[in-house]
Coordinates of C-alpha atoms (C1' of nucleotides) in Angstrom, one line a residue:
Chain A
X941 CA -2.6 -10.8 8.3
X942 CA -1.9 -14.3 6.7
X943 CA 1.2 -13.7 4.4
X944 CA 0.5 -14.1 0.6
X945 CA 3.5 -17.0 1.1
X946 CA 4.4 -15.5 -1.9
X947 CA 8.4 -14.8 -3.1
X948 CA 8.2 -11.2 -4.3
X949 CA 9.2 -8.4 -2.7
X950 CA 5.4 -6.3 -3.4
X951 CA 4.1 -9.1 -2.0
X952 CA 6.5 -9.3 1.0
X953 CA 5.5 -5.4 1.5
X954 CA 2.3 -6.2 1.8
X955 CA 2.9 -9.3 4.6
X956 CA 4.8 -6.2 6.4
X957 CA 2.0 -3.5 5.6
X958 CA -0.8 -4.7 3.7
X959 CA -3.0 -4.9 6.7
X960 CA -6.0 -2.9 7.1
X961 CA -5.0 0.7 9.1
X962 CA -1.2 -0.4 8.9
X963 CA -0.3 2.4 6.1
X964 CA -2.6 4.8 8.1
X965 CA -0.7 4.1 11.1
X966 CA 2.9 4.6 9.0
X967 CA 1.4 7.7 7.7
X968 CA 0.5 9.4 11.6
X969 CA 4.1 8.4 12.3
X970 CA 5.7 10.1 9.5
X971 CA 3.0 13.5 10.1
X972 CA 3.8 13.5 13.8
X973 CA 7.2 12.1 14.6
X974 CA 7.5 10.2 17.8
X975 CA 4.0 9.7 19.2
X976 CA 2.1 8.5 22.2
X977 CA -0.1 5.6 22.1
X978 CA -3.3 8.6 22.9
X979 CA -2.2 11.3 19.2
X980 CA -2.2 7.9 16.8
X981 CA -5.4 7.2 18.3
X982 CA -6.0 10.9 17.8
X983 CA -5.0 10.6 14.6
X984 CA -6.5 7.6 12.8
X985 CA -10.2 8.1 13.5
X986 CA -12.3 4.9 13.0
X987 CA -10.0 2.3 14.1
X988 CA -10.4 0.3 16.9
X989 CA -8.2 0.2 20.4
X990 CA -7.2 -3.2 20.1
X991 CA -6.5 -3.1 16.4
X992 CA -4.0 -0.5 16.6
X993 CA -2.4 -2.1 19.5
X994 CA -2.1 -5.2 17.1
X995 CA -0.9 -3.1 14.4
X996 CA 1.7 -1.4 16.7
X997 CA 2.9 -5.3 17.7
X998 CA 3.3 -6.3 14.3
X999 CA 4.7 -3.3 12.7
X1000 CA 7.4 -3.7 15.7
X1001 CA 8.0 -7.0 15.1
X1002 CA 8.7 -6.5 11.7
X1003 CA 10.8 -3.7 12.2
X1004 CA 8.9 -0.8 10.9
X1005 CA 8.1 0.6 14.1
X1006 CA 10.2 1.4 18.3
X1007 CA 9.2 2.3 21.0
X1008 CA 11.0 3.8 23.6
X1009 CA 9.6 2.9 27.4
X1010 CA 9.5 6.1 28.8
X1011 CA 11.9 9.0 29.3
X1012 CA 12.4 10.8 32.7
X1013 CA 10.3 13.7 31.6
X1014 CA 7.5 12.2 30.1
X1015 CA 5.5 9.7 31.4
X1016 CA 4.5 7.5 28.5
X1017 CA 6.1 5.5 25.5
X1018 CA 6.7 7.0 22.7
X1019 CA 6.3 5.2 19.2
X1020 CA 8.4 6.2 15.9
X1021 CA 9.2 5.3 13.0
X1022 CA 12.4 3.0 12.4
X1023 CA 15.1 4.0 9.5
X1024 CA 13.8 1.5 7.0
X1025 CA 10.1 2.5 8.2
X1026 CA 11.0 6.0 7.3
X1027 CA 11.8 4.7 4.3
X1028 CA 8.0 4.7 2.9
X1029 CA 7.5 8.0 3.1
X1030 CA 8.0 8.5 -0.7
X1031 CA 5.3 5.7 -0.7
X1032 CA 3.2 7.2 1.0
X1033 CA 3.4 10.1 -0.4
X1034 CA 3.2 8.6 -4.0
X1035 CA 0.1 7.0 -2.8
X1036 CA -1.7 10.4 -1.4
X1037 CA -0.9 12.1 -5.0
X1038 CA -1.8 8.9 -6.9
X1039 CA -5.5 9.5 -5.0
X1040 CA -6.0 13.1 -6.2
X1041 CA -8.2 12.7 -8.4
X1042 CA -10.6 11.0 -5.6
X1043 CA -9.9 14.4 -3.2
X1044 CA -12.2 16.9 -5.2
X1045 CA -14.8 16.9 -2.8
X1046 CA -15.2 16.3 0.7
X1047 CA -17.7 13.9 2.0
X1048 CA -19.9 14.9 4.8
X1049 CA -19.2 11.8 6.9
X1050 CA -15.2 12.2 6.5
X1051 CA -13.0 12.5 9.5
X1052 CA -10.5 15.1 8.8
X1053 CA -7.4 15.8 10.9
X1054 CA -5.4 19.4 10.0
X1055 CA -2.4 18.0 10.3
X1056 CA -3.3 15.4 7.3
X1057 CA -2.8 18.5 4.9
X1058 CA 0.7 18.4 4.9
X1059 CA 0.7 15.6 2.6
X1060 CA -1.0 17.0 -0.2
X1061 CA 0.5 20.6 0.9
X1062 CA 4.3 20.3 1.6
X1063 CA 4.0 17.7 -1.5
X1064 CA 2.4 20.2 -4.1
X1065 CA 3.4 23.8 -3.4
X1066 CA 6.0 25.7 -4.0
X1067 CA 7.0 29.3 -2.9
X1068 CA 7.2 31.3 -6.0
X1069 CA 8.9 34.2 -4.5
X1070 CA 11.5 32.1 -2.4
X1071 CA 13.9 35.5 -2.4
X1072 CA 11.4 37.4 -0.7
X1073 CA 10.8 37.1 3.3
X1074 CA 9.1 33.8 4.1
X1075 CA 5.4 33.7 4.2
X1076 CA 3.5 32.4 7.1
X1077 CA -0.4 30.9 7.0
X1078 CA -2.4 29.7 9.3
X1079 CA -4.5 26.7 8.5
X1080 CA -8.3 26.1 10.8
X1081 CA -9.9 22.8 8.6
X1082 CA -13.5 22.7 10.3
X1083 CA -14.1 20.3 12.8
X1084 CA -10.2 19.1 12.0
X1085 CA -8.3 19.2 15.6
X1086 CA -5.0 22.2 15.9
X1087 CA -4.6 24.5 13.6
X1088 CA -1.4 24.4 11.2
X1089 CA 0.7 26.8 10.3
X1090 CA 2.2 26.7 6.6
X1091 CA 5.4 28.4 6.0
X1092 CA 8.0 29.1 3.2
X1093 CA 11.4 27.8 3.5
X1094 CA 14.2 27.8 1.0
X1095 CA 11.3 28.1 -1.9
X1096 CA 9.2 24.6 -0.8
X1097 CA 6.2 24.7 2.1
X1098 CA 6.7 23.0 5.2
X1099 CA 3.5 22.3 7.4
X1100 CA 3.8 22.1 10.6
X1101 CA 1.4 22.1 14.0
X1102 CA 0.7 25.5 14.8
X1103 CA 2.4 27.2 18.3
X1104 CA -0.6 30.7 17.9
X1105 CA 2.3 32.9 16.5
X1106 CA 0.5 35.3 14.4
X1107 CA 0.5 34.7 10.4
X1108 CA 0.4 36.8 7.6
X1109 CA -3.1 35.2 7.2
X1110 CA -5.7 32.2 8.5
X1111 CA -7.3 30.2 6.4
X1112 CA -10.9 28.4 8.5
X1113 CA -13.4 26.7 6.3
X1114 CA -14.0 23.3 4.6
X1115 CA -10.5 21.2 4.4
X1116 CA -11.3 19.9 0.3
X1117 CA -11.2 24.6 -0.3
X1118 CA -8.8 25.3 1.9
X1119 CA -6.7 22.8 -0.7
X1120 CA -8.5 23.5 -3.6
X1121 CA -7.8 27.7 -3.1
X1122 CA -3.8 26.9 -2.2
X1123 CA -3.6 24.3 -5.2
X1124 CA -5.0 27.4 -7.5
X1125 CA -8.1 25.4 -8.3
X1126 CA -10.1 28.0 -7.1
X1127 CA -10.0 31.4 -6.6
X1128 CA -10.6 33.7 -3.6
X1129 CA -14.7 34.6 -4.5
X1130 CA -15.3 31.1 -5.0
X1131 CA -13.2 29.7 -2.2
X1132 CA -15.9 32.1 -0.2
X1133 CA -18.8 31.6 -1.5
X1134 CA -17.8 27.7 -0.4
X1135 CA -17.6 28.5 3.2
X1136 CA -14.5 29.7 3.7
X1137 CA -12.8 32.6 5.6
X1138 CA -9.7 34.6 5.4
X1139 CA -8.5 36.7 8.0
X1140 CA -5.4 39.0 7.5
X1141 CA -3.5 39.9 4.5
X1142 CA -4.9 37.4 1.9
X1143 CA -2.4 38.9 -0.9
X1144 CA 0.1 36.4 0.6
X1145 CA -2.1 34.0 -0.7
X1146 CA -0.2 34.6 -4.5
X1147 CA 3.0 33.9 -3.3
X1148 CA 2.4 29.9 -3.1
X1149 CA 1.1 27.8 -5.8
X1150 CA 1.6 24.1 -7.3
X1151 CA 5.1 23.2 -8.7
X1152 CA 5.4 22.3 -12.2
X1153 CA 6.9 18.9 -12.1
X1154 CA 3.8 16.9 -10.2
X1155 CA 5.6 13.6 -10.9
X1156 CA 6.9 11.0 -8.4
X1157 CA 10.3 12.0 -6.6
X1158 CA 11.6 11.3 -3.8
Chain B
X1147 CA -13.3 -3.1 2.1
X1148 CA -15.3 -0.5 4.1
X1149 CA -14.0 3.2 3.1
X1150 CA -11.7 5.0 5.6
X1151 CA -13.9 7.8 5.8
X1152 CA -10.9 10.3 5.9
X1153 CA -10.5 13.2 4.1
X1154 CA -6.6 12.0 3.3
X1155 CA -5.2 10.9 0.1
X1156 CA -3.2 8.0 1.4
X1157 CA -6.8 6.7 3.3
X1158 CA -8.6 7.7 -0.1
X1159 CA -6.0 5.5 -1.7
X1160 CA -6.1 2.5 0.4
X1161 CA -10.2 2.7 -0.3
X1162 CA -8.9 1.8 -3.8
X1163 CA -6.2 -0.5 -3.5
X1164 CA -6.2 -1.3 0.2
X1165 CA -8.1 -4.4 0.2
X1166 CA -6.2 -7.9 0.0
X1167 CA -5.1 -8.6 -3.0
X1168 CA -6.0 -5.6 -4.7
X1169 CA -2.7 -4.5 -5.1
X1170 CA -1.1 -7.5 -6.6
X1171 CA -3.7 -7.5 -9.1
X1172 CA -2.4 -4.5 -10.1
X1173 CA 1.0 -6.2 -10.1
X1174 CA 0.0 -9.0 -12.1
X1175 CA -1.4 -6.6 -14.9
X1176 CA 2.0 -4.3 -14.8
X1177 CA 3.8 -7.4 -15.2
X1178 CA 1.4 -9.2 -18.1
X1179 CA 0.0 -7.1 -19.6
X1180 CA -3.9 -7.4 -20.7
X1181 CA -4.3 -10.1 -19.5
X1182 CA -7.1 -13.1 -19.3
X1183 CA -9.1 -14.4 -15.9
X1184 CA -7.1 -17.6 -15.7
X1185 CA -3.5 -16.1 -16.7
X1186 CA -4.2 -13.6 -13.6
X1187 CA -5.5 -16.7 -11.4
X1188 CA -2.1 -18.2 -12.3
X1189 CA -0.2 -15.3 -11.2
X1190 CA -1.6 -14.8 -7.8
X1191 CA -1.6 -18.3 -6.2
X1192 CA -3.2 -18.3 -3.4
X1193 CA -6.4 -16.4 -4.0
X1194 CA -9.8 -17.8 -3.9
X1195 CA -11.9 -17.5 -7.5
X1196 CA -15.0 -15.6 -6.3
X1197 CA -12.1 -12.6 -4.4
X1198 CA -10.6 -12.7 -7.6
X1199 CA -13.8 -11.2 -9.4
X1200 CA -14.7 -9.4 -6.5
X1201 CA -11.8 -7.1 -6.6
X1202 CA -11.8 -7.0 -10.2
X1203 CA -15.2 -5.5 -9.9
X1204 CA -14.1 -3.1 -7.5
X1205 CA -11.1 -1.8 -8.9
X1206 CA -13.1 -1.7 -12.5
X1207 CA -15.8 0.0 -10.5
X1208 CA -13.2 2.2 -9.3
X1209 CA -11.5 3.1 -12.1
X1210 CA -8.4 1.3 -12.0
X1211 CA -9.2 -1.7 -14.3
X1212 CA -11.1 -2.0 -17.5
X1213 CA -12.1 -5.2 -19.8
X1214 CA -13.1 -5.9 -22.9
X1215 CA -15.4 -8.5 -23.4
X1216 CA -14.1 -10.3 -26.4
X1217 CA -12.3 -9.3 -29.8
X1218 CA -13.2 -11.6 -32.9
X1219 CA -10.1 -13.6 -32.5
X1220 CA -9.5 -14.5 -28.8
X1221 CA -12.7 -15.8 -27.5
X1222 CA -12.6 -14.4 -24.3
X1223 CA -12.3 -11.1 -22.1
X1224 CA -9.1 -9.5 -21.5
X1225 CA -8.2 -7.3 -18.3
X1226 CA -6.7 -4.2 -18.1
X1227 CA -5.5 -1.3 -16.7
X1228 CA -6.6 2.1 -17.2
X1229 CA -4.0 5.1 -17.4
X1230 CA -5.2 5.9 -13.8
X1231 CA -3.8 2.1 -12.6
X1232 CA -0.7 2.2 -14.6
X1233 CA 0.5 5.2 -12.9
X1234 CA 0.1 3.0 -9.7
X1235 CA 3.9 1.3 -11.3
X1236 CA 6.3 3.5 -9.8
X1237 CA 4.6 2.9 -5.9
X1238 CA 4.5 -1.0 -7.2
X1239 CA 8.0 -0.7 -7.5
X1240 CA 9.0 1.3 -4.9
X1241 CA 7.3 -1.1 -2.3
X1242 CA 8.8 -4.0 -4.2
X1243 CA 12.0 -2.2 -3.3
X1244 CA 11.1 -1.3 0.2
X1245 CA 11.2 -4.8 1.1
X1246 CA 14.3 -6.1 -0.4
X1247 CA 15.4 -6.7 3.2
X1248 CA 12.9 -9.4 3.8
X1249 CA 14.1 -10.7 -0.2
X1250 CA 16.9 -12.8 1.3
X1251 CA 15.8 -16.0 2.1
X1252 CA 13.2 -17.9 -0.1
X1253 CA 10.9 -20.1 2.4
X1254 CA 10.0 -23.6 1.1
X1255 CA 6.4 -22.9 1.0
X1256 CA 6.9 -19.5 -0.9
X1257 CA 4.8 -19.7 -4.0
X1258 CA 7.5 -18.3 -7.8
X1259 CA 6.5 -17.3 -10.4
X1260 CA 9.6 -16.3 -13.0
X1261 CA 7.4 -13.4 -14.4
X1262 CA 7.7 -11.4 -11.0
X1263 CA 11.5 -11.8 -11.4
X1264 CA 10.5 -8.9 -13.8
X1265 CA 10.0 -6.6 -10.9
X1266 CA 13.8 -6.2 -8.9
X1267 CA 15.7 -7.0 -11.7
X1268 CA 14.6 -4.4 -14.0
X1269 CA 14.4 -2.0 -11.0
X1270 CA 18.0 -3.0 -9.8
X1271 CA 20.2 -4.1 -12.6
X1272 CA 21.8 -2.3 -15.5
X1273 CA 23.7 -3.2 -18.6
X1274 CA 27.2 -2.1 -17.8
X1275 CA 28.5 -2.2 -21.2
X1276 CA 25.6 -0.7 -23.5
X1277 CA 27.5 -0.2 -26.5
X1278 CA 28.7 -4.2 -27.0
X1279 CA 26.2 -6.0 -28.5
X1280 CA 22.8 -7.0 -26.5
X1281 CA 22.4 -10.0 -24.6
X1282 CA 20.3 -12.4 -23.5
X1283 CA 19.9 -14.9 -20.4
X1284 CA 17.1 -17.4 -20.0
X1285 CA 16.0 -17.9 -16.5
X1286 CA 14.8 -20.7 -15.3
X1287 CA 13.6 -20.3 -11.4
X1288 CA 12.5 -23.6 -10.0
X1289 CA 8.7 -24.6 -9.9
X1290 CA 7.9 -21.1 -11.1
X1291 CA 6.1 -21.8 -14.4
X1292 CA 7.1 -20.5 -18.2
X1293 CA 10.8 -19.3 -18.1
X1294 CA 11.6 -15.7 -18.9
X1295 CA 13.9 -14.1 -21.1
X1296 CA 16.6 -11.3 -19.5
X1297 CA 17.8 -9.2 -22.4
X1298 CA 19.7 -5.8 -22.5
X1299 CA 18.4 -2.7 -24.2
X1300 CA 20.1 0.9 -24.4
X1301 CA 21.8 0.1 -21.2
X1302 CA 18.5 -0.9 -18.8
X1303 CA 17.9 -4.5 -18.4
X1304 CA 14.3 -6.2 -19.6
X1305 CA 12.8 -9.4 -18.5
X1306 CA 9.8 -10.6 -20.6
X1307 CA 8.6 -14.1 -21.2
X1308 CA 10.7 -16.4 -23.6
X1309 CA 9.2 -17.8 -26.6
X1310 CA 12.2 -20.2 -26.4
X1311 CA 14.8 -18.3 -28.8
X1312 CA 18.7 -19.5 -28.2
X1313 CA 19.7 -17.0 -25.2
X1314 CA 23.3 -16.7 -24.2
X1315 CA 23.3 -18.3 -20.5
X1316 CA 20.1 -20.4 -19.2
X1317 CA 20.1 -20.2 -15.5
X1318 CA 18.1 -22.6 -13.8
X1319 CA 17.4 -22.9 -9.8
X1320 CA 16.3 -21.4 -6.9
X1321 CA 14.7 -17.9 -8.0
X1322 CA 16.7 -16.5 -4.9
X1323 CA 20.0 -17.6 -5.9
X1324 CA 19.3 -16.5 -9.2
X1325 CA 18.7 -12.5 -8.1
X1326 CA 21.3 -13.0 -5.7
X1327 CA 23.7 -14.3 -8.5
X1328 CA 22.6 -11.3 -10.8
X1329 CA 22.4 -8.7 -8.1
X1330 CA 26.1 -9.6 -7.7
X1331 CA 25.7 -10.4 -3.9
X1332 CA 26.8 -14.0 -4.6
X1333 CA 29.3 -15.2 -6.7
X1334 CA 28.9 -18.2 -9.3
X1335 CA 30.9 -20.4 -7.2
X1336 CA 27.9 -19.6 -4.1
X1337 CA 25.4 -19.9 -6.5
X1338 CA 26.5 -23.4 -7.7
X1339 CA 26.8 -24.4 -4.0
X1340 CA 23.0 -23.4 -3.5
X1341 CA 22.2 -25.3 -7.0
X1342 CA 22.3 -23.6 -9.1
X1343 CA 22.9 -24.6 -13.1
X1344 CA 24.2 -22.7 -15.7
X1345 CA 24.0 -23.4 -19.3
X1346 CA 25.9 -21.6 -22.2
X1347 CA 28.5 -18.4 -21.6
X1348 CA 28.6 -17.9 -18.1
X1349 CA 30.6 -15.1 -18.8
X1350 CA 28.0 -12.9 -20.0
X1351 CA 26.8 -12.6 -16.4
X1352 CA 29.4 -9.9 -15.5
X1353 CA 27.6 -7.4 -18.3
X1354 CA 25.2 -6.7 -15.8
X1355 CA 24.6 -5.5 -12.3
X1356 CA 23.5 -2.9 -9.7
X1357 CA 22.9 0.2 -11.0
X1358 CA 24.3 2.9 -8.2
X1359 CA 21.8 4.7 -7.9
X1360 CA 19.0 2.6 -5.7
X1361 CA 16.7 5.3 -5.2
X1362 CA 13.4 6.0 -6.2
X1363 CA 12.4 6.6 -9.3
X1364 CA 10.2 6.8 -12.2
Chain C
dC95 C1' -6.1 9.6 32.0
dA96 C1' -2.8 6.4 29.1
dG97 C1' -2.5 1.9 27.6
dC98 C1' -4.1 -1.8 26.9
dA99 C1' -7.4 -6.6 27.3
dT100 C1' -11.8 -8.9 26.6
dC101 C1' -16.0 -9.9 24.7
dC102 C1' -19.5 -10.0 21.0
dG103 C1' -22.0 -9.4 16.6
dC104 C1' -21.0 -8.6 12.1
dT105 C1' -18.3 -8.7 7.7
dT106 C1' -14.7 -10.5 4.9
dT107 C1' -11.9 -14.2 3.5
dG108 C1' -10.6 -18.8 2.0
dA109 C1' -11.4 -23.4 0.4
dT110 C1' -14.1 -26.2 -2.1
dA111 C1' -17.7 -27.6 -5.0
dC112 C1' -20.5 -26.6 -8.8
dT113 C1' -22.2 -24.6 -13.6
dG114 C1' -22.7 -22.7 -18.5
Chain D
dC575 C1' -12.3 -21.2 -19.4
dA576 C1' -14.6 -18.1 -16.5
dG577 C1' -16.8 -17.6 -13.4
dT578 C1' -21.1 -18.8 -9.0
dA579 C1' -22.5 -20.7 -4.8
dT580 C1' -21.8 -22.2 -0.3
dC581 C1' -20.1 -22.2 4.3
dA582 C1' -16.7 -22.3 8.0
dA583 C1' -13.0 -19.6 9.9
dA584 C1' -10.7 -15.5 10.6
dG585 C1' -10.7 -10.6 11.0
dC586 C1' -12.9 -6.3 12.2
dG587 C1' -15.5 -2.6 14.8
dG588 C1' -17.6 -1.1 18.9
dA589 C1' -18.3 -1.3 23.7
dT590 C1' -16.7 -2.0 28.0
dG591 C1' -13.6 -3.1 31.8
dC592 C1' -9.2 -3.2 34.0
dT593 C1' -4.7 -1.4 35.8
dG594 C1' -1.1 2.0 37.1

DNA sequence: CAGCATCCGCTTTGATACTG
DNA sequence: CAGTATCAAAGCGGATGCTG
């Protein structure tokens, strides 16, 4: 991208990662951790194979973004995020919140990735019984890649790729009621009656809901 | 700009305020205020006329951006934001902060303007002695259009255009020296060295600083 | 297969000129 | 002042091909 050549530091963001699929790319870092070239492409459908090459250049050369050759176990280089690149995930986060009110309904056409509901997720709920044994649910999006597992931990939700240990529940269906039925939108009938399905104990459902405070933190 | 098509907040987001330029529209109506076609023309140099009402469109279409098309005393239409875009300030600010590190060196070419001075110094700087009287420092940042007036308030710092009252201190040069000079990275003698004038009680100038806390916030 | 590089048609951007 | 209109250049998306 040509830089706005102008001396602010929004601005001087935006030279860094103002380019089209640059936050996109930030954001599969920050989901996955250290990736291979193959899960970012995995991860940001849409985007073209020499685009995020050239995004992966220029986020390196500004600093944003490593990559590590290849270790002795693994073949391939990895890709992650630097300190100061970690740095944006309040941004980001900010960002996916500050869009919430353009989530309500899922398009036909969108790409969705399970793993993309930990934003929304790990940034909205709470546990609301964080005495009580943590809770363990297992998130199928349709057509959305691995499944996730959503656990408590020390009252907040974490979100994380699932290893097929059994849950107290799965959640498969649409990705926009999966969300809408954790964020207490909806409830259980209707959550059905839009496709989805709940296997297991789906009582455990009530232990997790959105947190009060819904403004920015870090 | 084409939609991401992905069922992601931060993607949903960028479908918004993704496109070039978008965002520092936004900026420029944090900063101003309503604000009219040519004041925002002035505050994004750089941009061609016909992106400028393309994105307006699309961020009014959006929801971001509203105008009114002209009240009995001004003759023309004012642009604004819309509750939606003024919640987009805290992420304005937060990337403005984000790239402090590339805030060092002002390049020859970079395009000032003293109004987005407004942005790390009200982010950054605090009045450390709240209960003396308020002050006030004119700033003066070289080819960077109307100066702007730096006054204390209950112990936050506020920089809003100067309609030419008697301030304590006038600082005039380089708008990088000046924030380095305020952000207390510099000292006066630097600043001098890297031309730097000062007018009036240059003593004023240790009242404020860094606040501690550099985090993100609200 | 992972990790690119190259090519090509299309869209977006930028610069300038022009208009009510 | 507040935009339109025009057009060349740059950027993007998709396909394909190459290399270890």
């Amino acid at each position: 991208m040509r830089s706005y050549g102008q001396f602010c530091g929004l601005a001087r963001a935006l030279d860094v990662v103002g380019d089209r699929w640059s936050m996109l790319i930030v954001r599969e870092l920050l989901l996955q951790g250290p990736a291979r070239y193959t899960d970012l492409k995995n991860g940001l459908p849409g985007i073209a194979t020499n685009l995020l090459v050239d995004r992966l250049r220029e986020l390196e050369e500004a600093g944003v973004v490593t990559h590590q050759d290849a270790k002795p176990p693994v073949a391939t280089a990895l890709f992650k995020l630097t300190p100061w690149g970690e740095q944006l995930r309040p941004i980001v986060l900010a960002l996916g919140r500050w869009a919430r009110p353009l989530m309500g309904k899922q398009a036909r056409a969108d790409h969705v990735r399970a793993h993309w509901l930990a934003l929304p997720l790990e940034s909205m709920l709470v546990d609301r019984s964080p005495k009580q044994r943590p809770i363990r649910i297992e998130l199928r999006p349709m057509r959305a890649g691995k499944p996730m597992l959503l656990e408590t931990h020390e009252g907040r939700v974490r979100v994380r790729t699932s290893d097929g240990e059994p849950a107290d529940a799965v959640l498969s269906g649409p990705a926009d009621v999966i969300i809408a039925l954790l964020a207490g939108r909806i409830g259980l009938a209707t959550a059905r009656a839009r496709r989805l399905r709940v296997r297991g104990h789906a009582r455990v459902l009530r232990r997790i809901g959105p947190a009060s405070d819904t403004r920015l933190s870090a």
